[in-house]
Amino acid sequence: MTYLAEKMVAIVIFYYDACTTIVILGYKGEQDMIQLCTPETVINILATKVGVPANTPEIETASWEDLGVDSLGLSEVVAGIWHLLGIELPHEEAMNTTNVQELVALVNAQS
């Protein structure tokens, strides 16, 4: 068995829409953890559901307000995460996130 095969946990492919395919590779490490959600996942949802350009500078750390994402837009993102990854987030906690990085951390903490 190769080193890669020994370390690989899963390959998951999601077809989000006709134009977006998300591939997630999970590897065994010192702390076995598969990151189900990445900033790119949330950015793709923001672009397709809310209309935030994916090439917005500092999109991962900019506040929802700076990105023009209101509570309805954030609800759309949370629904997109549920649809794509099958992870239901606590509504209040999701609404209390301030940016993409915090939302990604919340999603991965739920999985």
XYZ file of C-alpha atoms in Angstrom:
111
model
C 0.000 0.000 0.000
C 1.318 3.448 -0.819
C 1.805 6.156 1.750
C -1.086 8.134 0.261
C -3.453 5.159 0.383
C -2.544 4.492 4.010
C -3.261 8.085 4.985
C -6.397 8.673 2.928
C -9.694 8.521 4.768
C -12.176 9.588 2.122
C -12.694 11.342 -1.141
C -16.031 13.098 -1.257
C -17.345 14.735 -4.391
C -20.268 17.147 -4.266
C -22.021 18.496 -7.310
C -23.290 21.823 -6.017
C -24.714 22.986 -9.307
C -24.013 22.562 -13.002
C -20.869 24.693 -12.788
C -19.455 23.861 -9.371
C -17.896 20.611 -8.257
C -16.339 20.410 -4.824
C -13.867 17.644 -4.028
C -12.822 17.092 -0.450
C -9.915 14.843 0.473
C -9.647 13.624 4.019
C -6.375 12.353 5.426
C -5.423 10.651 8.646
C -3.013 12.703 10.613
C -1.841 12.920 14.148
C -5.304 14.204 14.921
C -7.754 12.402 12.652
C -9.904 15.191 11.291
C -11.700 15.670 8.051
C -12.483 19.264 7.267
C -15.876 19.118 5.608
C -16.210 22.820 4.987
C -13.573 25.092 3.522
C -13.585 28.836 2.943
C -13.885 28.095 -0.782
C -17.103 26.162 -0.126
C -18.685 29.127 1.666
C -17.343 31.588 -0.919
C -18.925 29.538 -3.714
C -22.248 29.557 -1.884
C -21.961 33.306 -1.294
C -21.333 33.843 -4.990
C -24.144 31.616 -6.259
C -26.831 32.282 -3.641
C -26.145 35.834 -2.463
C -24.257 37.386 -5.374
C -21.029 38.272 -3.546
C -18.204 38.171 -6.127
C -15.846 35.290 -5.303
C -12.843 37.481 -6.112
C -13.694 40.080 -3.447
C -10.462 41.109 -1.679
C -10.053 39.636 1.804
C -13.390 37.828 1.456
C -12.498 35.278 4.147
C -11.971 37.879 6.873
C -14.271 40.712 5.777
C -17.369 41.126 7.919
C -20.754 40.093 6.568
C -21.682 43.782 6.620
C -18.626 44.701 4.524
C -19.611 41.997 2.035
C -23.188 43.261 1.906
C -24.573 40.056 3.434
C -27.656 40.670 5.574
C -29.421 38.154 7.812
C -31.486 36.810 4.906
C -28.311 36.331 2.832
C -26.598 34.573 5.721
C -29.651 32.328 6.087
C -29.273 31.459 2.386
C -25.630 30.534 2.988
C -26.559 28.356 5.975
C -29.260 26.641 3.885
C -26.695 26.115 1.117
C -24.311 24.477 3.598
C -27.096 22.185 4.789
C -28.004 21.302 1.194
C -24.401 20.739 0.125
C -22.854 19.107 3.181
C -25.889 17.855 5.087
C -24.838 19.754 8.205
C -27.585 21.606 10.035
C -26.222 24.544 11.985
C -27.730 26.042 15.130
C -29.462 29.120 13.709
C -28.512 31.502 16.513
C -24.836 30.471 16.418
C -24.691 30.806 12.632
C -26.257 34.262 12.775
C -23.673 35.308 15.384
C -20.711 34.566 13.109
C -19.058 37.667 11.714
C -17.252 36.356 8.628
C -16.466 33.388 6.386
C -13.713 32.035 8.659
C -15.986 31.921 11.699
C -18.760 30.227 9.735
C -16.335 27.591 8.405
C -15.096 26.919 11.958
C -18.688 26.555 13.170
C -19.558 24.113 10.381
C -16.484 21.981 11.025
C -17.177 21.954 14.765
C -20.631 20.496 14.049
C -19.353 17.635 11.896
